[in-house]
């Protein structure tokens, strides 16, 4: 999606949806870590809905232009967890889960409004914003569940590994995972997978909304 081809309204609504999606995603990581005994995020001032604490300006610009970006990562100290591997996995999954919940709630608002108005265009700015909220939150949740460090999915994948293999995997991933991720993105290897999963998830949400409201 090229932002330079968008009208100002669509561009503004997309930016707003991105900021909300990233903010809640990072806050959810911090809240889960705090609930599991790690106060690092709290001490860093990350347990807030203030987007300034979570948004990386350069990462947001990249996301707007190239559809690939990042937020400020929430720092976590696994030494504060009772069960480091499992608690890291729970902390990691909290981010994508928050995006899927937002996509679901937004769909439950969006669907009846569109059915009543007759089209997304008839809803004006609200319709555009809600549509972006669904699309962006699904994309962010799915992308972050890929089992490639430093993405959240790598922490979930790591739970099934023996301890020694797990820490080697995480350590190697922190060094080379981003390089691998950039290569996969540059060679367009991830787009078909994410697009397929995104389409499935979007259609599933619409089917659920249709079932609920009919």
PDB file of C-alpha atoms in Angstrom:
ATOM      1  CA  UNK A   1       0.000   0.000   0.000  1.00  0.00           C
ATOM      2  CA  UNK A   2       1.684   3.155  -1.225  1.00  0.00           C
ATOM      3  CA  UNK A   3       1.034   6.143   1.084  1.00  0.00           C
ATOM      4  CA  UNK A   4       1.865   8.556  -1.733  1.00  0.00           C
ATOM      5  CA  UNK A   5      -1.233   7.358  -3.604  1.00  0.00           C
ATOM      6  CA  UNK A   6      -3.543   7.969  -0.642  1.00  0.00           C
ATOM      7  CA  UNK A   7      -5.697  11.014  -0.137  1.00  0.00           C
ATOM      8  CA  UNK A   8      -4.939  12.997   3.058  1.00  0.00           C
ATOM      9  CA  UNK A   9      -7.913  11.512   4.902  1.00  0.00           C
ATOM     10  CA  UNK A  10      -6.862   7.916   4.257  1.00  0.00           C
ATOM     11  CA  UNK A  11      -3.259   8.766   5.111  1.00  0.00           C
ATOM     12  CA  UNK A  12      -4.286  10.309   8.422  1.00  0.00           C
ATOM     13  CA  UNK A  13      -6.566   7.405   9.319  1.00  0.00           C
ATOM     14  CA  UNK A  14      -3.834   4.892   8.491  1.00  0.00           C
ATOM     15  CA  UNK A  15      -1.339   6.774  10.634  1.00  0.00           C
ATOM     16  CA  UNK A  16      -3.795   6.894  13.552  1.00  0.00           C
ATOM     17  CA  UNK A  17      -4.489   3.154  13.276  1.00  0.00           C
ATOM     18  CA  UNK A  18      -0.772   2.359  13.156  1.00  0.00           C
ATOM     19  CA  UNK A  19      -0.037   4.418  16.255  1.00  0.00           C
ATOM     20  CA  UNK A  20      -2.866   2.783  18.211  1.00  0.00           C
ATOM     21  CA  UNK A  21      -1.916  -0.737  17.081  1.00  0.00           C
ATOM     22  CA  UNK A  22       1.756  -0.306  17.988  1.00  0.00           C
ATOM     23  CA  UNK A  23       1.025   1.431  21.289  1.00  0.00           C
ATOM     24  CA  UNK A  24      -1.343  -1.254  22.562  1.00  0.00           C
ATOM     25  CA  UNK A  25       0.966  -4.002  21.274  1.00  0.00           C
ATOM     26  CA  UNK A  26       3.975  -2.724  23.224  1.00  0.00           C
ATOM     27  CA  UNK A  27       1.926  -1.862  26.305  1.00  0.00           C
ATOM     28  CA  UNK A  28       0.597  -5.424  26.358  1.00  0.00           C
ATOM     29  CA  UNK A  29       4.133  -6.816  26.409  1.00  0.00           C
ATOM     30  CA  UNK A  30       4.960  -4.602  29.378  1.00  0.00           C
ATOM     31  CA  UNK A  31       1.771  -5.398  31.281  1.00  0.00           C
ATOM     32  CA  UNK A  32       2.218  -9.139  30.888  1.00  0.00           C
ATOM     33  CA  UNK A  33       5.848  -8.962  32.006  1.00  0.00           C
ATOM     34  CA  UNK A  34       4.791  -6.899  35.020  1.00  0.00           C
ATOM     35  CA  UNK A  35       2.074  -9.401  35.931  1.00  0.00           C
ATOM     36  CA  UNK A  36       4.670 -12.192  35.760  1.00  0.00           C
ATOM     37  CA  UNK A  37       7.062 -10.414  38.107  1.00  0.00           C
ATOM     38  CA  UNK A  38       9.301  -8.262  35.919  1.00  0.00           C
ATOM     39  CA  UNK A  39       9.063  -4.522  36.643  1.00  0.00           C
ATOM     40  CA  UNK A  40      11.523  -3.433  33.924  1.00  0.00           C
ATOM     41  CA  UNK A  41       8.810  -2.025  31.664  1.00  0.00           C
ATOM     42  CA  UNK A  42       7.189  -0.194  34.577  1.00  0.00           C
ATOM     43  CA  UNK A  43      10.515   1.314  35.614  1.00  0.00           C
ATOM     44  CA  UNK A  44      11.108   2.384  31.997  1.00  0.00           C
ATOM     45  CA  UNK A  45       7.753   4.182  31.892  1.00  0.00           C
ATOM     46  CA  UNK A  46       6.282   1.796  29.313  1.00  0.00           C
ATOM     47  CA  UNK A  47       3.067   0.900  31.150  1.00  0.00           C
ATOM     48  CA  UNK A  48       1.191   3.745  29.513  1.00  0.00           C
ATOM     49  CA  UNK A  49      -1.057   4.420  26.532  1.00  0.00           C
ATOM     50  CA  UNK A  50       1.012   7.490  25.688  1.00  0.00           C
ATOM     51  CA  UNK A  51       2.248   6.680  22.141  1.00  0.00           C
ATOM     52  CA  UNK A  52       5.332   8.848  22.592  1.00  0.00           C
ATOM     53  CA  UNK A  53       6.683   6.223  24.978  1.00  0.00           C
ATOM     54  CA  UNK A  54       6.247   3.434  22.431  1.00  0.00           C
ATOM     55  CA  UNK A  55       6.571   4.816  18.895  1.00  0.00           C
ATOM     56  CA  UNK A  56       9.916   4.935  17.126  1.00  0.00           C
ATOM     57  CA  UNK A  57       9.603   7.830  14.622  1.00  0.00           C
ATOM     58  CA  UNK A  58      11.915   6.224  12.067  1.00  0.00           C
ATOM     59  CA  UNK A  59      10.176   2.876  12.406  1.00  0.00           C
ATOM     60  CA  UNK A  60       6.813   4.555  11.862  1.00  0.00           C
ATOM     61  CA  UNK A  61       8.065   6.357   8.745  1.00  0.00           C
ATOM     62  CA  UNK A  62       9.399   3.083   7.331  1.00  0.00           C
ATOM     63  CA  UNK A  63       6.086   1.402   8.047  1.00  0.00           C
ATOM     64  CA  UNK A  64       4.138   4.135   6.284  1.00  0.00           C
ATOM     65  CA  UNK A  65       6.378   4.031   3.202  1.00  0.00           C
ATOM     66  CA  UNK A  66       7.615   0.443   2.956  1.00  0.00           C
ATOM     67  CA  UNK A  67       4.978  -1.440   5.000  1.00  0.00           C
ATOM     68  CA  UNK A  68       7.786  -2.663   7.284  1.00  0.00           C
ATOM     69  CA  UNK A  69       8.666  -0.856  10.481  1.00  0.00           C
ATOM     70  CA  UNK A  70       9.116  -1.130  14.200  1.00  0.00           C
ATOM     71  CA  UNK A  71       8.269   0.402  17.572  1.00  0.00           C
ATOM     72  CA  UNK A  72      10.492   0.884  20.601  1.00  0.00           C
ATOM     73  CA  UNK A  73      10.934  -2.631  22.013  1.00  0.00           C
ATOM     74  CA  UNK A  74       9.815  -3.199  25.586  1.00  0.00           C
ATOM     75  CA  UNK A  75      12.785  -4.320  27.655  1.00  0.00           C
ATOM     76  CA  UNK A  76      12.266  -7.508  29.680  1.00  0.00           C
ATOM     77  CA  UNK A  77      14.579  -9.159  32.212  1.00  0.00           C
ATOM     78  CA  UNK A  78      13.804 -12.903  32.234  1.00  0.00           C
ATOM     79  CA  UNK A  79      15.777 -13.300  35.476  1.00  0.00           C
ATOM     80  CA  UNK A  80      12.743 -11.802  37.223  1.00  0.00           C
ATOM     81  CA  UNK A  81      10.447 -14.539  35.935  1.00  0.00           C
ATOM     82  CA  UNK A  82       9.706 -17.691  37.907  1.00  0.00           C
ATOM     83  CA  UNK A  83       9.674 -19.727  34.689  1.00  0.00           C
ATOM     84  CA  UNK A  84      11.889 -17.812  32.218  1.00  0.00           C
ATOM     85  CA  UNK A  85      11.048 -19.666  28.973  1.00  0.00           C
ATOM     86  CA  UNK A  86       7.322 -19.965  29.582  1.00  0.00           C
ATOM     87  CA  UNK A  87       6.960 -16.449  30.974  1.00  0.00           C
ATOM     88  CA  UNK A  88       8.934 -14.980  28.059  1.00  0.00           C
ATOM     89  CA  UNK A  89       6.550 -16.783  25.725  1.00  0.00           C
ATOM     90  CA  UNK A  90       3.523 -15.366  27.541  1.00  0.00           C
ATOM     91  CA  UNK A  91       5.043 -11.888  27.470  1.00  0.00           C
ATOM     92  CA  UNK A  92       5.780 -12.245  23.763  1.00  0.00           C
ATOM     93  CA  UNK A  93       2.326 -13.517  22.781  1.00  0.00           C
ATOM     94  CA  UNK A  94       0.601 -10.694  24.682  1.00  0.00           C
ATOM     95  CA  UNK A  95       1.515  -8.223  21.920  1.00  0.00           C
ATOM     96  CA  UNK A  96       0.054 -10.093  18.917  1.00  0.00           C
ATOM     97  CA  UNK A  97      -2.910 -11.224  21.024  1.00  0.00           C
ATOM     98  CA  UNK A  98      -3.760  -7.590  21.783  1.00  0.00           C
ATOM     99  CA  UNK A  99      -3.750  -6.871  18.044  1.00  0.00           C
ATOM    100  CA  UNK A 100      -6.087  -9.768  17.302  1.00  0.00           C
ATOM    101  CA  UNK A 101      -8.432  -8.631  20.083  1.00  0.00           C
ATOM    102  CA  UNK A 102      -8.480  -5.084  18.674  1.00  0.00           C
ATOM    103  CA  UNK A 103      -9.156  -6.450  15.181  1.00  0.00           C
ATOM    104  CA  UNK A 104     -12.034  -8.544  16.528  1.00  0.00           C
ATOM    105  CA  UNK A 105     -13.610  -5.721  18.531  1.00  0.00           C
ATOM    106  CA  UNK A 106     -13.239  -3.311  15.623  1.00  0.00           C
ATOM    107  CA  UNK A 107     -14.883  -5.805  13.254  1.00  0.00           C
ATOM    108  CA  UNK A 108     -17.827  -6.149  15.619  1.00  0.00           C
ATOM    109  CA  UNK A 109     -18.249  -2.360  15.437  1.00  0.00           C
ATOM    110  CA  UNK A 110     -17.445  -2.027  11.745  1.00  0.00           C
ATOM    111  CA  UNK A 111     -19.733  -4.723  10.337  1.00  0.00           C
ATOM    112  CA  UNK A 112     -23.128  -3.468  11.592  1.00  0.00           C
ATOM    113  CA  UNK A 113     -22.218   0.129  10.735  1.00  0.00           C
ATOM    114  CA  UNK A 114     -21.375  -0.827   7.141  1.00  0.00           C
ATOM    115  CA  UNK A 115     -24.516  -2.933   6.828  1.00  0.00           C
ATOM    116  CA  UNK A 116     -26.592  -0.017   8.082  1.00  0.00           C
ATOM    117  CA  UNK A 117     -24.859   2.637   5.962  1.00  0.00           C
ATOM    118  CA  UNK A 118     -24.658   0.500   2.841  1.00  0.00           C
ATOM    119  CA  UNK A 119     -20.938   0.998   2.167  1.00  0.00           C
ATOM    120  CA  UNK A 120     -17.635   1.924   3.778  1.00  0.00           C
ATOM    121  CA  UNK A 121     -17.602   5.196   1.823  1.00  0.00           C
ATOM    122  CA  UNK A 122     -20.921   6.202   3.389  1.00  0.00           C
ATOM    123  CA  UNK A 123     -19.285   6.113   6.822  1.00  0.00           C
ATOM    124  CA  UNK A 124     -16.652   8.651   5.783  1.00  0.00           C
ATOM    125  CA  UNK A 125     -13.585   9.011   8.005  1.00  0.00           C
ATOM    126  CA  UNK A 126     -14.960   6.585  10.596  1.00  0.00           C
ATOM    127  CA  UNK A 127     -15.328   3.817   8.023  1.00  0.00           C
ATOM    128  CA  UNK A 128     -11.791   4.346   6.700  1.00  0.00           C
ATOM    129  CA  UNK A 129     -10.346   4.367  10.207  1.00  0.00           C
ATOM    130  CA  UNK A 130     -12.160   1.200  11.308  1.00  0.00           C
ATOM    131  CA  UNK A 131     -11.122  -0.589   8.130  1.00  0.00           C
ATOM    132  CA  UNK A 132      -7.483   0.323   8.694  1.00  0.00           C
ATOM    133  CA  UNK A 133      -7.742  -0.772  12.325  1.00  0.00           C
ATOM    134  CA  UNK A 134      -8.804  -4.249  11.248  1.00  0.00           C
ATOM    135  CA  UNK A 135      -6.266  -4.584   8.432  1.00  0.00           C
ATOM    136  CA  UNK A 136      -3.284  -3.202  10.364  1.00  0.00           C
ATOM    137  CA  UNK A 137      -3.929  -5.079  13.600  1.00  0.00           C
ATOM    138  CA  UNK A 138      -4.300  -8.381  11.761  1.00  0.00           C
ATOM    139  CA  UNK A 139      -1.121  -7.735   9.783  1.00  0.00           C
ATOM    140  CA  UNK A 140       0.855  -6.727  12.874  1.00  0.00           C
ATOM    141  CA  UNK A 141      -0.355  -9.725  14.862  1.00  0.00           C
ATOM    142  CA  UNK A 142       0.365 -12.228  12.099  1.00  0.00           C
ATOM    143  CA  UNK A 143       3.772 -10.785  11.227  1.00  0.00           C
ATOM    144  CA  UNK A 144       4.951 -10.810  14.827  1.00  0.00           C
ATOM    145  CA  UNK A 145       3.998 -14.465  15.266  1.00  0.00           C
ATOM    146  CA  UNK A 146       6.527 -15.574  12.657  1.00  0.00           C
ATOM    147  CA  UNK A 147       9.116 -17.799  14.448  1.00  0.00           C
ATOM    148  CA  UNK A 148      12.052 -15.600  13.439  1.00  0.00           C
ATOM    149  CA  UNK A 149      14.034 -13.698  16.100  1.00  0.00           C
ATOM    150  CA  UNK A 150      13.533 -11.022  17.234  1.00  0.00           C
ATOM    151  CA  UNK A 151       9.823 -11.396  16.430  1.00  0.00           C
ATOM    152  CA  UNK A 152       7.454 -12.539  19.173  1.00  0.00           C
ATOM    153  CA  UNK A 153       6.860 -15.883  17.487  1.00  0.00           C
ATOM    154  CA  UNK A 154      10.444 -16.915  18.150  1.00  0.00           C
ATOM    155  CA  UNK A 155       9.760 -16.856  21.902  1.00  0.00           C
ATOM    156  CA  UNK A 156       6.712 -19.080  21.420  1.00  0.00           C
ATOM    157  CA  UNK A 157       8.685 -21.477  19.233  1.00  0.00           C
ATOM    158  CA  UNK A 158      11.448 -21.546  21.815  1.00  0.00           C
ATOM    159  CA  UNK A 159       9.188 -23.072  24.476  1.00  0.00           C
ATOM    160  CA  UNK A 160       9.344 -26.484  22.789  1.00  0.00           C
ATOM    161  CA  UNK A 161      13.154 -26.442  22.614  1.00  0.00           C
ATOM    162  CA  UNK A 162      15.493 -27.855  25.284  1.00  0.00           C
ATOM    163  CA  UNK A 163      16.978 -25.135  27.488  1.00  0.00           C
ATOM    164  CA  UNK A 164      20.457 -25.183  25.937  1.00  0.00           C
ATOM    165  CA  UNK A 165      19.052 -25.123  22.403  1.00  0.00           C
ATOM    166  CA  UNK A 166      16.596 -22.389  23.377  1.00  0.00           C
ATOM    167  CA  UNK A 167      19.218 -19.978  24.660  1.00  0.00           C
ATOM    168  CA  UNK A 168      21.459 -20.697  21.653  1.00  0.00           C
ATOM    169  CA  UNK A 169      18.518 -20.052  19.347  1.00  0.00           C
ATOM    170  CA  UNK A 170      17.674 -16.759  21.043  1.00  0.00           C
ATOM    171  CA  UNK A 171      21.322 -15.671  21.177  1.00  0.00           C
ATOM    172  CA  UNK A 172      21.961 -16.474  17.511  1.00  0.00           C
ATOM    173  CA  UNK A 173      18.652 -14.908  16.592  1.00  0.00           C
ATOM    174  CA  UNK A 174      19.543 -11.642  18.267  1.00  0.00           C
ATOM    175  CA  UNK A 175      22.665 -11.490  16.088  1.00  0.00           C
ATOM    176  CA  UNK A 176      21.405 -12.754  12.749  1.00  0.00           C
ATOM    177  CA  UNK A 177      17.609 -12.876  12.959  1.00  0.00           C
ATOM    178  CA  UNK A 178      17.071  -9.335  11.742  1.00  0.00           C
ATOM    179  CA  UNK A 179      19.390  -9.921   8.786  1.00  0.00           C
ATOM    180  CA  UNK A 180      17.401 -13.030   7.841  1.00  0.00           C
ATOM    181  CA  UNK A 181      14.164 -11.131   8.260  1.00  0.00           C
ATOM    182  CA  UNK A 182      15.341  -8.290   6.019  1.00  0.00           C
ATOM    183  CA  UNK A 183      16.470 -10.772   3.362  1.00  0.00           C
ATOM    184  CA  UNK A 184      13.093 -12.516   3.407  1.00  0.00           C
ATOM    185  CA  UNK A 185      11.309  -9.179   3.125  1.00  0.00           C
ATOM    186  CA  UNK A 186      13.603  -7.877   0.360  1.00  0.00           C
ATOM    187  CA  UNK A 187      13.180 -11.079  -1.680  1.00  0.00           C
ATOM    188  CA  UNK A 188       9.409 -10.982  -1.204  1.00  0.00           C
ATOM    189  CA  UNK A 189       9.351 -14.404   0.453  1.00  0.00           C
ATOM    190  CA  UNK A 190       7.102 -13.370   3.345  1.00  0.00           C
ATOM    191  CA  UNK A 191       4.429 -11.449   1.466  1.00  0.00           C
ATOM    192  CA  UNK A 192       2.557 -14.482   0.014  1.00  0.00           C
ATOM    193  CA  UNK A 193       2.477 -16.221   3.409  1.00  0.00           C
ATOM    194  CA  UNK A 194       1.340 -13.164   5.341  1.00  0.00           C
ATOM    195  CA  UNK A 195      -1.193 -12.229   2.649  1.00  0.00           C
ATOM    196  CA  UNK A 196      -2.721 -15.712   2.732  1.00  0.00           C
ATOM    197  CA  UNK A 197      -2.975 -15.725   6.530  1.00  0.00           C
ATOM    198  CA  UNK A 198      -4.279 -12.149   6.564  1.00  0.00           C
ATOM    199  CA  UNK A 199      -6.980 -12.938   4.029  1.00  0.00           C
ATOM    200  CA  UNK A 200      -8.038 -16.009   6.007  1.00  0.00           C
ATOM    201  CA  UNK A 201      -8.166 -14.074   9.291  1.00  0.00           C
ATOM    202  CA  UNK A 202     -10.045 -11.132   7.764  1.00  0.00           C
ATOM    203  CA  UNK A 203     -12.665 -13.394   6.156  1.00  0.00           C
ATOM    204  CA  UNK A 204     -13.008 -15.323   9.400  1.00  0.00           C
ATOM    205  CA  UNK A 205     -13.726 -12.124  11.339  1.00  0.00           C
ATOM    206  CA  UNK A 206     -16.337 -11.061   8.798  1.00  0.00           C
ATOM    207  CA  UNK A 207     -17.966 -14.492   8.932  1.00  0.00           C
ATOM    208  CA  UNK A 208     -18.086 -14.311  12.746  1.00  0.00           C
ATOM    209  CA  UNK A 209     -19.625 -10.827  12.595  1.00  0.00           C
ATOM    210  CA  UNK A 210     -22.158 -11.986  10.003  1.00  0.00           C
ATOM    211  CA  UNK A 211     -23.105 -14.934  12.230  1.00  0.00           C
ATOM    212  CA  UNK A 212     -23.504 -12.716  15.297  1.00  0.00           C
ATOM    213  CA  UNK A 213     -25.559 -10.014  13.616  1.00  0.00           C
ATOM    214  CA  UNK A 214     -27.844 -12.210  11.508  1.00  0.00           C
TER     215      UNK A 214
END
